[in-house]
GROMACS .gro file of N, CA and C in nm:
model
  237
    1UNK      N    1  -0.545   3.028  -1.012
    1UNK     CA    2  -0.618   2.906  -1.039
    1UNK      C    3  -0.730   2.939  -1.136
    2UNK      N    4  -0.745   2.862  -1.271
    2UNK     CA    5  -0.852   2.883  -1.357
    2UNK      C    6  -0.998   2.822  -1.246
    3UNK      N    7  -1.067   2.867  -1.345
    3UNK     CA    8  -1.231   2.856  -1.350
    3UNK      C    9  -1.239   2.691  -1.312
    4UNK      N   10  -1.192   2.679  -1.425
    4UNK     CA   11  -1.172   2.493  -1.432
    4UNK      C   12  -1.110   2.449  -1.334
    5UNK      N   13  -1.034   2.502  -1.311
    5UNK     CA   14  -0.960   2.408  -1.163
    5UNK      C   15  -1.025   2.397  -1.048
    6UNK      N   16  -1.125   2.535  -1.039
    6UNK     CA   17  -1.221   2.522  -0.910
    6UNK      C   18  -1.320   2.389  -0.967
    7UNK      N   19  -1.352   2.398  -1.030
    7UNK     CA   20  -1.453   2.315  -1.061
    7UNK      C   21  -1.372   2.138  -1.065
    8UNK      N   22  -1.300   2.140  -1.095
    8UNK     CA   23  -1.231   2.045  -1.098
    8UNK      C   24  -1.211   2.018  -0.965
    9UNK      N   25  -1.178   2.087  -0.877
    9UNK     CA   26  -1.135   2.035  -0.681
    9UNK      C   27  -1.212   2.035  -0.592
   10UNK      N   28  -1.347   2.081  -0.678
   10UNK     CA   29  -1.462   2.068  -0.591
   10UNK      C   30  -1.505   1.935  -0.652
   11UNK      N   31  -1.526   1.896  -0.750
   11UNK     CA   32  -1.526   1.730  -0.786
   11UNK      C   33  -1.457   1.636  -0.702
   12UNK      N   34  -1.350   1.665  -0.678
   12UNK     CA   35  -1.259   1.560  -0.609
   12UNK      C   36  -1.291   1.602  -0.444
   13UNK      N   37  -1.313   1.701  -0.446
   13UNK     CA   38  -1.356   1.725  -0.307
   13UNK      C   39  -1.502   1.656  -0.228
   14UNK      N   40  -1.593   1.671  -0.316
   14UNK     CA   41  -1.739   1.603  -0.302
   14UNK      C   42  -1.778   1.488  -0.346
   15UNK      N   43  -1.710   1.479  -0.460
   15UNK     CA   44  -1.728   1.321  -0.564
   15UNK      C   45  -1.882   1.389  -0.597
   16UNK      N   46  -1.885   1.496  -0.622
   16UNK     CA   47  -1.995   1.507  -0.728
   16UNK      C   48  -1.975   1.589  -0.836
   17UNK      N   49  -2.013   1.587  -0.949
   17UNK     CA   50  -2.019   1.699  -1.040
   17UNK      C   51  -2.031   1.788  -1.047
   18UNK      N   52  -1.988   1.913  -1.100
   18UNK     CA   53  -2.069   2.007  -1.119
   18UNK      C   54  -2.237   1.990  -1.134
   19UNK      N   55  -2.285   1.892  -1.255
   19UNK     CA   56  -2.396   1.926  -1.275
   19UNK      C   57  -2.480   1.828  -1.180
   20UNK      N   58  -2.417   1.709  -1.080
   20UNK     CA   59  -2.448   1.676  -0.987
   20UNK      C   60  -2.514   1.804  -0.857
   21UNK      N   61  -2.437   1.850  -0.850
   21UNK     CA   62  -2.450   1.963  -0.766
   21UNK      C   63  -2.573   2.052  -0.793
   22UNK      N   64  -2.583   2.107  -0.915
   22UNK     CA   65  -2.686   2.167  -0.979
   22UNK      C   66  -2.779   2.110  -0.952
   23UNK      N   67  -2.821   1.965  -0.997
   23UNK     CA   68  -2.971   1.870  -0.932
   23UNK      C   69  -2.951   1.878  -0.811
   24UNK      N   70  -2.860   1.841  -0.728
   24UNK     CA   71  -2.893   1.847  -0.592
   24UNK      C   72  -2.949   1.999  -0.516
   25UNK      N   73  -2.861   2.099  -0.596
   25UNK     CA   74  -2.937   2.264  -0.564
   25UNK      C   75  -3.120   2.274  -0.578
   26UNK      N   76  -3.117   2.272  -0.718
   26UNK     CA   77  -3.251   2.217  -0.748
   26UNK      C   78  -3.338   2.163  -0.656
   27UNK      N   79  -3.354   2.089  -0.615
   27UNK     CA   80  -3.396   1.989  -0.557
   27UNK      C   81  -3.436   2.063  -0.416
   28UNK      N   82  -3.324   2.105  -0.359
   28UNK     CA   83  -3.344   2.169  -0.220
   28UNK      C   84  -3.422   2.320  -0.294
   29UNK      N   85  -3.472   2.371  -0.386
   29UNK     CA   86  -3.508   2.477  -0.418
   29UNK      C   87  -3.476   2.607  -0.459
   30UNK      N   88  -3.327   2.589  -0.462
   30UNK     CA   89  -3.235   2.693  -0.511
   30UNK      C   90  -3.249   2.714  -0.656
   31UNK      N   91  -3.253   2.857  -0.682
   31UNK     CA   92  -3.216   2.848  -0.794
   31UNK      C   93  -3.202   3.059  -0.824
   32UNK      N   94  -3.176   3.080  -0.941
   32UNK     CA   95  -3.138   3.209  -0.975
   32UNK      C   96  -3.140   3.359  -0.898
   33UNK      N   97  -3.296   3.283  -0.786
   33UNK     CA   98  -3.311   3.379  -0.771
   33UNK      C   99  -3.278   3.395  -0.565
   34UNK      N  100  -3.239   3.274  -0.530
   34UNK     CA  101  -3.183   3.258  -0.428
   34UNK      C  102  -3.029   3.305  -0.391
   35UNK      N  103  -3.030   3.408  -0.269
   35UNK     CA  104  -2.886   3.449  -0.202
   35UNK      C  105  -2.844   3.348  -0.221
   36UNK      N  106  -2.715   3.426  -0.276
   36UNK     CA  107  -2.530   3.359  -0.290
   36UNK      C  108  -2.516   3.303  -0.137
   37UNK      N  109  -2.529   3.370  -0.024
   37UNK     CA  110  -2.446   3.281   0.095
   37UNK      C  111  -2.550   3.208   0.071
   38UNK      N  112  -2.688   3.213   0.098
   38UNK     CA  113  -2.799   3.067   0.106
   38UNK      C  114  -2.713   2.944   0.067
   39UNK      N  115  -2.691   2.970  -0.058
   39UNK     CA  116  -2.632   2.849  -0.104
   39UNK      C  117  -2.489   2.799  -0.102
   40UNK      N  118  -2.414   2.909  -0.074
   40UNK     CA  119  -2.293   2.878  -0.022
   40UNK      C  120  -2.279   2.841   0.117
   41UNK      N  121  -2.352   2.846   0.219
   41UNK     CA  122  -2.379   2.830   0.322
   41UNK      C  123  -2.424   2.651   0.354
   42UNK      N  124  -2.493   2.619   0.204
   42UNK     CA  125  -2.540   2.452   0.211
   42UNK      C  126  -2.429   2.369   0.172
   43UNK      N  127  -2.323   2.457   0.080
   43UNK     CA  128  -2.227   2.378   0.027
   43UNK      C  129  -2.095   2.391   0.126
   44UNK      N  130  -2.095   2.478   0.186
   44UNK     CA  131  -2.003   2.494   0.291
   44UNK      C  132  -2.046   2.332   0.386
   45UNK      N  133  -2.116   2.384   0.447
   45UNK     CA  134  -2.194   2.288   0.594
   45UNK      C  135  -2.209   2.071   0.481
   46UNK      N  136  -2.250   2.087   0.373
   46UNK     CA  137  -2.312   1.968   0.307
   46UNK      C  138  -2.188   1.905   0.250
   47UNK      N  139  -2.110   1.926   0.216
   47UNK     CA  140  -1.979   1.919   0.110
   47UNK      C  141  -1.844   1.949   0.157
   48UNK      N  142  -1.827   2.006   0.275
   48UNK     CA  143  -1.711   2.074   0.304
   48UNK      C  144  -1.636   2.133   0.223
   49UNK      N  145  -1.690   2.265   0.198
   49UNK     CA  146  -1.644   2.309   0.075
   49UNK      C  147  -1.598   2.488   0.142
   50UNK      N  148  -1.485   2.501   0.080
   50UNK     CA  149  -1.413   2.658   0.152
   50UNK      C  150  -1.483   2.728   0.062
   51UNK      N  151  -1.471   2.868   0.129
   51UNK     CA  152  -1.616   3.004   0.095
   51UNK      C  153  -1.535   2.994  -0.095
   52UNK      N  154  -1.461   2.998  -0.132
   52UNK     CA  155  -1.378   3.037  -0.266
   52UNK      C  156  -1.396   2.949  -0.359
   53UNK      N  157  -1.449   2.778  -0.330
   53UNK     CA  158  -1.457   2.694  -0.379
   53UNK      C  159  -1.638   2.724  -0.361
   54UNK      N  160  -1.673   2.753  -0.272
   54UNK     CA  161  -1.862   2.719  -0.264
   54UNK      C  162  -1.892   2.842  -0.340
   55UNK      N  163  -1.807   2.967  -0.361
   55UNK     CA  164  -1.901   3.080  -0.426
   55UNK      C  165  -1.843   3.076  -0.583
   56UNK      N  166  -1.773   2.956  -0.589
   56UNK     CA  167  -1.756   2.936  -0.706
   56UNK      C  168  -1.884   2.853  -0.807
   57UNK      N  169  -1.887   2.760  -0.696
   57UNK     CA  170  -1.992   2.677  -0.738
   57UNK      C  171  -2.158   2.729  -0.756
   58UNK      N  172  -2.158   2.799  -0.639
   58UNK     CA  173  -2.279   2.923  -0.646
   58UNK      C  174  -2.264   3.027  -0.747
   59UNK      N  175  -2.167   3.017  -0.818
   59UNK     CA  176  -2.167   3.122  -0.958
   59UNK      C  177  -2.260   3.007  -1.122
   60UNK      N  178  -2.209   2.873  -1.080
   60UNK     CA  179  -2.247   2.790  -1.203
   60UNK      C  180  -2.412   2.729  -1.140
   61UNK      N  181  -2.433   2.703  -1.019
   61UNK     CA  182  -2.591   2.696  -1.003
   61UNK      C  183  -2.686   2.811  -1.031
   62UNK      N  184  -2.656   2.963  -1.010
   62UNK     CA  185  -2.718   3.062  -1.015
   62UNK      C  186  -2.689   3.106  -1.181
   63UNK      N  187  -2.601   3.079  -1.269
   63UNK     CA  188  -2.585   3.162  -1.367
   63UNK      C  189  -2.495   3.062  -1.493
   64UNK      N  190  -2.522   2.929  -1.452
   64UNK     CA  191  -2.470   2.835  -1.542
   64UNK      C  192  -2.481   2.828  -1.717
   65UNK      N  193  -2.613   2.810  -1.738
   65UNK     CA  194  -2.617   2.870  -1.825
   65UNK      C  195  -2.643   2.976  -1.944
   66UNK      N  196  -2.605   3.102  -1.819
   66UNK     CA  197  -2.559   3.213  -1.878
   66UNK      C  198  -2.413   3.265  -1.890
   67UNK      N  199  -2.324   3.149  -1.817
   67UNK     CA  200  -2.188   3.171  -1.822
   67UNK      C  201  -2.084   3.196  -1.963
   68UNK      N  202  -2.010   3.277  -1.990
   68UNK     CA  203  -2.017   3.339  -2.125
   68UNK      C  204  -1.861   3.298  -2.165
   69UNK      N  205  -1.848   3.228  -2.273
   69UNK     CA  206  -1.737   3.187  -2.317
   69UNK      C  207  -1.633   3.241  -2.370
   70UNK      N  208  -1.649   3.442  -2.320
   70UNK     CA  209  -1.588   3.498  -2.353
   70UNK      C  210  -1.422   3.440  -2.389
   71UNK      N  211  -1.353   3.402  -2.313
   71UNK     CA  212  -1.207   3.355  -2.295
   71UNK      C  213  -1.190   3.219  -2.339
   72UNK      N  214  -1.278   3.186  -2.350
   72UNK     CA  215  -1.224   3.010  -2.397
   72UNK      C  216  -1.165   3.029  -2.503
   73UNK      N  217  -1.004   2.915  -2.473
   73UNK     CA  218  -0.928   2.889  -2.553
   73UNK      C  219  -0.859   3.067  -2.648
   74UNK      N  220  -0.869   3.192  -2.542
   74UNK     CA  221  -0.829   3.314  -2.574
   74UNK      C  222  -0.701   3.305  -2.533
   75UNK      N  223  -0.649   3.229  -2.418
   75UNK     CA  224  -0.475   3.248  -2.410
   75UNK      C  225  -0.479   3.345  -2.342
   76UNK      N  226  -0.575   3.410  -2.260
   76UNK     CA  227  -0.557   3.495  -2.180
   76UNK      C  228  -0.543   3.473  -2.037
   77UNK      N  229  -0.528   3.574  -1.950
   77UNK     CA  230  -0.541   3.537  -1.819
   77UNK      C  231  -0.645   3.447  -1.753
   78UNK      N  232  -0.768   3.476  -1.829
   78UNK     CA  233  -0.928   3.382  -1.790
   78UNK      C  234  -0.920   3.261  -1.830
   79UNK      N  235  -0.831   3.210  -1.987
   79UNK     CA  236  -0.847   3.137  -2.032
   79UNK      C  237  -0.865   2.992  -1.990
   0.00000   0.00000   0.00000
């Protein structure tokens, strides 16, 4: 399953956005420098969200935009 697809089934899963999610992290005080379970732990319990789908999402609140476009549109396995 791509990158995108997590992000994509956690949308349909929550009816929120990605960057929905991000303000709502925010908000509760999360941010870069807050533990991975912390926040996988809110999205688990808040969202019903499985550990693979929440530490996905805890990869784009903690490191969003530093996420690196290495593979886009490379045709590779990441792509």
């Amino acid at each position: 399953m791509s990158f995108q697809a997590y992000l994509d089934n956690i949308e349909k899963q929550t009816g929120k956005t990605p960057n929905e999610l991000i303000t709502l992290a925010k908000e509760k005080g999360f941010n870069s420098d807050t533990k991975s379970g912390e926040i996988a732990d809110w999205l688990k319990a808040d969202f019903g969200l499985g550990h693979g789908h929440a530490m996905a999402m805890v990869h784009v609140i903690k490191k969003g935009p530093k996420i690196s476009d290495k593979h886009v549109g490379s045709g590779g396995t990441h792509n």
